Short mmCIF file of N, CA and C in Angstrom, two decimals:
data_model
loop_
_atom_site.label_atom_id
_atom_site.label_comp_id
_atom_site.label_asym_id
_atom_site.label_seq_id
_atom_site.Cartn_x
_atom_site.Cartn_y
_atom_site.Cartn_z
N MET L 1 0.99 -1.27 0.19
CA MET L 1 0.29 -0.31 -0.44
C MET L 1 0.95 1.52 0.13
N SER L 2 0.55 2.57 -1.10
CA SER L 2 1.34 3.55 -0.68
C SER L 2 0.91 4.55 -0.03
N LEU L 3 1.86 5.52 0.27
CA LEU L 3 1.65 6.67 1.35
C LEU L 3 0.75 7.14 0.91
N LYS L 4 0.54 7.58 0.09
CA LYS L 4 -0.81 8.52 -0.32
C LYS L 4 -2.37 7.78 0.18
N THR L 5 -2.39 5.92 -0.27
CA THR L 5 -3.36 5.52 -0.05
C THR L 5 -3.27 5.60 1.80
N LEU L 6 -2.64 5.37 2.57
CA LEU L 6 -2.49 5.27 4.00
C LEU L 6 -3.21 7.02 4.45
N LYS L 7 -2.72 7.91 3.31
CA LYS L 7 -2.88 8.95 4.39
C LYS L 7 -4.29 9.53 3.71
N ARG L 8 -5.10 8.61 2.68
CA ARG L 8 -6.40 8.71 2.37
C ARG L 8 -6.93 8.23 2.87
N LEU L 9 -6.99 7.14 3.30
CA LEU L 9 -7.76 6.28 4.45
C LEU L 9 -7.39 6.84 6.10
N ARG L 10 -6.96 7.18 5.93
CA ARG L 10 -6.93 8.39 7.33
C ARG L 10 -7.32 8.88 7.24
N THR L 11 -7.59 9.84 6.60
CA THR L 11 -8.90 10.82 6.43
C THR L 11 -9.48 10.74 6.56
N GLU L 12 -10.79 9.00 5.74
CA GLU L 12 -11.52 8.89 5.56
C GLU L 12 -12.24 8.18 7.16
N VAL L 13 -10.80 7.29 7.59
CA VAL L 13 -11.51 7.09 8.55
C VAL L 13 -11.72 7.94 10.04
N THR L 14 -10.52 9.31 9.66
CA THR L 14 -11.49 10.55 10.54
C THR L 14 -12.65 10.65 10.17
N ARG L 15 -12.67 11.18 9.45
CA ARG L 15 -14.54 11.66 9.07
C ARG L 15 -15.44 10.47 9.22
N PHE L 16 -14.58 9.43 9.40
CA PHE L 16 -16.23 8.47 9.72
C PHE L 16 -16.38 8.50 11.03
N PHE L 17 -15.13 9.08 12.20
CA PHE L 17 -15.09 9.04 13.59
C PHE L 17 -16.25 10.41 14.68
N GLU L 18 -15.95 11.27 13.73
CA GLU L 18 -16.36 12.60 13.27
C GLU L 18 -18.07 13.05 13.75
N ALA L 19 -18.28 11.38 12.41
CA ALA L 19 -19.76 11.43 11.83
C ALA L 19 -20.33 11.02 12.95
N LEU L 20 -19.53 9.47 13.94
CA LEU L 20 -20.48 8.94 14.96
C LEU L 20 -20.00 9.65 16.17
N THR L 21 -19.68 10.68 16.70
CA THR L 21 -19.55 10.89 17.13
C THR L 21 -20.39 12.27 17.87
N ARG L 22 -21.29 12.41 16.75
CA ARG L 22 -22.54 13.18 16.33
C ARG L 22 -23.10 15.04 16.21
N THR L 23 -22.14 15.23 16.60
CA THR L 23 -21.91 16.47 16.37
C THR L 23 -20.84 17.16 15.76
N SER L 24 -20.96 18.47 15.65
CA SER L 24 -20.00 19.25 14.52
C SER L 24 -20.26 20.55 14.92
N GLN L 25 -18.94 21.09 14.56
CA GLN L 25 -19.41 22.70 14.69
C GLN L 25 -18.81 23.35 13.37
N ASP L 26 -19.69 24.02 12.81
CA ASP L 26 -19.96 24.83 11.65
C ASP L 26 -19.08 26.22 11.92
N ALA L 27 -17.58 26.69 11.81
CA ALA L 27 -16.74 27.57 12.04
C ALA L 27 -16.84 29.05 11.93
N ASP L 28 -17.84 29.37 10.34
CA ASP L 28 -18.32 29.91 9.65
C ASP L 28 -19.41 30.31 10.28
N THR L 29 -20.19 30.12 10.55
CA THR L 29 -21.54 29.75 11.31
C THR L 29 -21.87 30.03 12.99
N ASN L 30 -20.84 29.72 13.54
CA ASN L 30 -20.95 28.95 14.92
C ASN L 30 -22.25 28.18 14.98
N GLU L 31 -22.93 27.43 13.76
CA GLU L 31 -24.01 26.33 14.32
C GLU L 31 -23.19 24.97 14.47
N THR L 32 -24.49 23.87 16.04
CA THR L 32 -23.86 22.68 16.15
C THR L 32 -24.34 21.89 15.11
N TRP L 33 -24.34 20.54 14.12
CA TRP L 33 -24.95 19.79 13.33
C TRP L 33 -24.51 18.33 13.70
N VAL L 34 -26.04 18.41 14.18
CA VAL L 34 -26.20 16.43 14.97
C VAL L 34 -26.36 15.84 13.63
N THR L 35 -25.91 14.03 13.52
CA THR L 35 -25.88 13.21 12.34
C THR L 35 -27.18 12.39 12.86
N VAL L 36 -28.29 12.80 12.56
CA VAL L 36 -29.70 12.37 12.43
C VAL L 36 -29.73 10.47 11.62
N SER L 37 -28.75 9.98 11.00
CA SER L 37 -28.84 9.20 9.97
C SER L 37 -27.63 8.41 9.62
N THR L 38 -27.40 7.65 9.09
CA THR L 38 -26.25 7.50 8.56
C THR L 38 -26.50 5.88 7.43
N THR L 39 -25.83 5.98 6.17
CA THR L 39 -26.49 5.01 5.42
C THR L 39 -25.47 4.09 4.47
N ASN L 40 -25.51 3.32 3.84
CA ASN L 40 -24.48 2.72 3.33
C ASN L 40 -24.74 2.89 1.16
N LEU L 41 -25.83 3.79 1.32
CA LEU L 41 -26.08 4.25 0.17
C LEU L 41 -26.64 6.03 -0.17
N ARG L 42 -25.25 6.70 -1.19
CA ARG L 42 -25.93 8.21 -0.32
C ARG L 42 -26.98 8.65 -1.12
N TRP L 43 -27.28 7.44 -2.09
CA TRP L 43 -28.84 8.08 -2.99
C TRP L 43 -29.85 7.42 -2.02
N GLU L 44 -29.68 7.64 -0.76
CA GLU L 44 -30.81 6.82 0.35
C GLU L 44 -30.87 8.34 1.21
N ALA L 45 -29.34 8.77 1.38
CA ALA L 45 -29.16 10.07 2.24
C ALA L 45 -30.17 10.61 1.71
N GLU L 46 -29.28 11.02 0.21
CA GLU L 46 -30.48 12.17 -0.12
C GLU L 46 -31.77 11.85 -0.35
N LEU L 47 -32.83 10.71 -0.11
CA LEU L 47 -33.63 10.84 -0.64
C LEU L 47 -34.60 11.34 0.58
N MET L 48 -33.69 10.77 1.86
CA MET L 48 -34.25 11.74 3.80
C MET L 48 -33.98 13.25 3.58
N GLN L 49 -33.40 13.62 3.33
CA GLN L 49 -32.53 14.89 2.96
C GLN L 49 -33.44 16.22 2.21
N GLN L 50 -34.52 15.03 1.18
CA GLN L 50 -35.58 16.04 0.46
C GLN L 50 -35.98 15.67 1.30
N VAL L 51 -37.23 14.71 1.89
CA VAL L 51 -38.03 15.06 3.11
C VAL L 51 -38.20 15.78 3.91
N LEU L 52 -36.84 15.89 3.98
CA LEU L 52 -36.51 17.03 5.59
C LEU L 52 -36.61 18.71 5.08
N MET L 53 -35.97 18.98 3.91
CA MET L 53 -35.85 20.13 2.86
C MET L 53 -37.35 20.39 2.49
N ALA L 54 -38.49 19.22 2.34
CA ALA L 54 -39.82 20.08 2.15
C ALA L 54 -40.28 20.04 3.46
N HIS L 55 -39.53 19.61 5.13
CA HIS L 55 -40.10 20.52 6.11
C HIS L 55 -39.35 21.50 5.91
N ASP L 56 -38.82 22.14 5.68
CA ASP L 56 -37.83 23.61 5.74
C ASP L 56 -37.07 22.96 6.91
N ILE L 57 -36.32 21.66 7.16
CA ILE L 57 -34.95 21.48 7.85
C ILE L 57 -34.09 20.99 7.25
N PRO L 58 -32.57 22.55 7.47
CA PRO L 58 -31.72 22.71 7.18
C PRO L 58 -31.12 21.04 6.98
N THR L 59 -30.16 20.75 5.91
CA THR L 59 -29.83 19.36 6.07
C THR L 59 -28.32 19.53 5.55
N ARG L 60 -27.58 19.10 5.78
CA ARG L 60 -25.87 18.64 4.54
C ARG L 60 -25.31 16.80 5.12
N LEU L 61 -25.09 16.65 3.71
CA LEU L 61 -24.31 15.34 3.77
C LEU L 61 -22.79 15.54 4.00
N VAL L 62 -22.90 14.35 5.24
CA VAL L 62 -21.09 14.01 4.87
C VAL L 62 -21.22 12.59 4.42
N ALA L 63 -19.58 12.93 3.58
CA ALA L 63 -19.34 11.87 3.06
C ALA L 63 -18.28 10.48 3.71
N LEU L 64 -19.02 9.64 4.28
CA LEU L 64 -17.85 8.81 5.15
C LEU L 64 -17.87 7.19 4.21
N GLY L 65 -16.71 6.93 5.12
CA GLY L 65 -15.97 5.49 4.47
C GLY L 65 -15.38 5.64 3.10
N LEU L 66 -14.35 4.50 3.01
CA LEU L 66 -14.12 4.23 1.67
C LEU L 66 -14.64 3.97 0.45
N GLY L 67 -15.89 3.59 0.29
CA GLY L 67 -16.49 3.22 -0.68
C GLY L 67 -16.75 3.40 -2.31
N LEU L 68 -16.37 4.99 -1.91
CA LEU L 68 -16.48 5.62 -3.19
C LEU L 68 -15.22 5.47 -3.51
N TYR L 69 -14.24 4.63 -3.18
CA TYR L 69 -12.95 5.22 -3.49
C TYR L 69 -12.71 3.81 -4.33
N MET L 70 -13.31 3.01 -3.09
CA MET L 70 -13.51 0.99 -4.12
C MET L 70 -14.44 0.80 -5.09
N GLY L 71 -15.23 1.99 -5.64
CA GLY L 71 -16.35 1.92 -6.59
C GLY L 71 -17.22 0.74 -5.61
N GLN L 72 -17.71 0.87 -4.70
CA GLN L 72 -18.89 0.27 -3.82
C GLN L 72 -19.85 0.98 -3.33
N GLY L 73 -20.45 2.17 -4.09
CA GLY L 73 -21.03 3.07 -3.52
C GLY L 73 -21.06 4.27 -2.79
N SER L 74 -21.04 5.26 -2.37
CA SER L 74 -20.64 5.87 -1.05
C SER L 74 -21.74 6.32 0.12
N PRO L 75 -21.03 5.63 1.29
CA PRO L 75 -21.98 5.45 2.54
C PRO L 75 -21.96 7.12 2.85
N ALA L 76 -22.89 7.33 3.60
CA ALA L 76 -23.26 9.14 3.79
C ALA L 76 -23.52 9.54 5.10
N ALA L 77 -23.07 10.43 6.14
CA ALA L 77 -23.70 10.69 7.17
C ALA L 77 -24.62 12.17 6.91
N LEU L 78 -26.40 11.66 7.72
CA LEU L 78 -27.17 13.30 7.18
C LEU L 78 -27.45 13.83 8.41
N GLN L 79 -27.15 15.30 8.47
CA GLN L 79 -27.00 15.34 9.98
C GLN L 79 -28.03 17.54 9.49
N VAL L 80 -28.32 17.88 10.45
CA VAL L 80 -29.22 18.26 10.58
C VAL L 80 -28.73 19.61 12.08
N LEU L 81 -29.50 20.84 12.19
CA LEU L 81 -29.25 21.92 13.20
C LEU L 81 -29.46 20.77 14.62
N ILE L 82 -29.08 21.16 15.30
CA ILE L 82 -29.15 20.94 16.64
C ILE L 82 -30.73 20.51 16.63
N GLU L 83 -31.15 22.40 16.94
CA GLU L 83 -31.91 22.78 17.34
C GLU L 83 -33.57 21.92 16.55
N ASP L 84 -33.40 21.41 15.36
CA ASP L 84 -34.25 20.30 14.40
C ASP L 84 -34.18 18.84 14.59
N GLU L 85 -32.82 18.76 15.50
CA GLU L 85 -32.91 17.16 16.04
C GLU L 85 -34.01 16.31 16.06
N GLN L 86 -34.88 16.32 16.84
CA GLN L 86 -36.14 15.15 17.37
C GLN L 86 -37.50 15.91 16.26
N THR L 87 -37.40 17.13 15.57
CA THR L 87 -38.52 16.66 14.76
C THR L 87 -38.06 15.98 13.61
N ALA L 88 -36.27 16.07 12.91
CA ALA L 88 -36.13 15.06 11.68
C ALA L 88 -35.87 13.76 12.79
N LEU L 89 -35.69 13.66 13.34
CA LEU L 89 -35.80 12.21 14.00
C LEU L 89 -37.47 11.79 13.50
N ASN L 90 -38.30 12.36 14.01
CA ASN L 90 -39.84 12.51 14.33
C ASN L 90 -40.39 11.68 12.92
N LEU L 91 -39.97 12.65 11.71
CA LEU L 91 -40.00 12.72 10.15
C LEU L 91 -39.12 11.54 9.53
N LEU L 92 -38.36 10.68 10.28
CA LEU L 92 -37.82 9.83 9.06
C LEU L 92 -38.21 8.68 9.43
N ARG L 93 -38.74 8.41 11.15
CA ARG L 93 -39.21 7.33 11.87
C ARG L 93 -40.41 6.29 10.89
N PRO L 94 -39.44 5.22 10.86
CA PRO L 94 -40.60 4.40 9.86
C PRO L 94 -41.80 4.38 10.73
N VAL L 95 -43.43 4.35 9.51
CA VAL L 95 -43.91 4.29 9.70
C VAL L 95 -44.47 2.90 10.45
N GLU L 96 -45.26 3.33 11.93
CA GLU L 96 -45.58 1.65 12.73
C GLU L 96 -46.88 0.87 12.20
N GLU L 97 -47.21 -0.60 11.67
CA GLU L 97 -48.05 -0.55 11.28
C GLU L 97 -48.48 -1.43 12.04
N LYS L 98 -50.58 -0.61 12.69
CA LYS L 98 -51.41 -1.30 13.14
C LYS L 98 -51.26 -2.85 13.64
N THR L 99 -51.41 -2.71 14.97
CA THR L 99 -51.72 -4.42 15.29
C THR L 99 -52.95 -4.14 15.10
N GLU L 100 -53.34 -5.41 15.07
CA GLU L 100 -54.98 -6.03 15.46
C GLU L 100 -54.95 -6.84 16.80
N THR L 101 -55.84 -6.38 17.69
CA THR L 101 -55.90 -6.71 18.91
C THR L 101 -57.37 -7.51 19.18
N SER L 102 -56.90 -9.10 19.81
CA SER L 102 -57.89 -8.89 19.35
C SER L 102 -58.74 -8.89 20.94
N GLU L 103 -60.37 -8.98 20.91
CA GLU L 103 -61.66 -8.44 22.16
C GLU L 103 -62.03 -9.80 22.57
#
């Protein structure tokens, strides 16, 4: 493995662990972003992003892992501002199926 590949791997692993810590600070605006979902497929994260944007919730996608470099897709994390975290989690939660109760 070349030194360049090792450096790229180190950068990607660092990004991955930063996303797993759940929050990041935006230096320009002093806003805190929280990871509400991670996925192995970027299109899935983009779909969730569209749902949240339809409800006027600011979002951003963070690329994770080496899948993009290895031709395996592009893992991503979906982040929202900390004050929108609970609303985003509620919107992205799977719909619960009704269970029939016997009387």
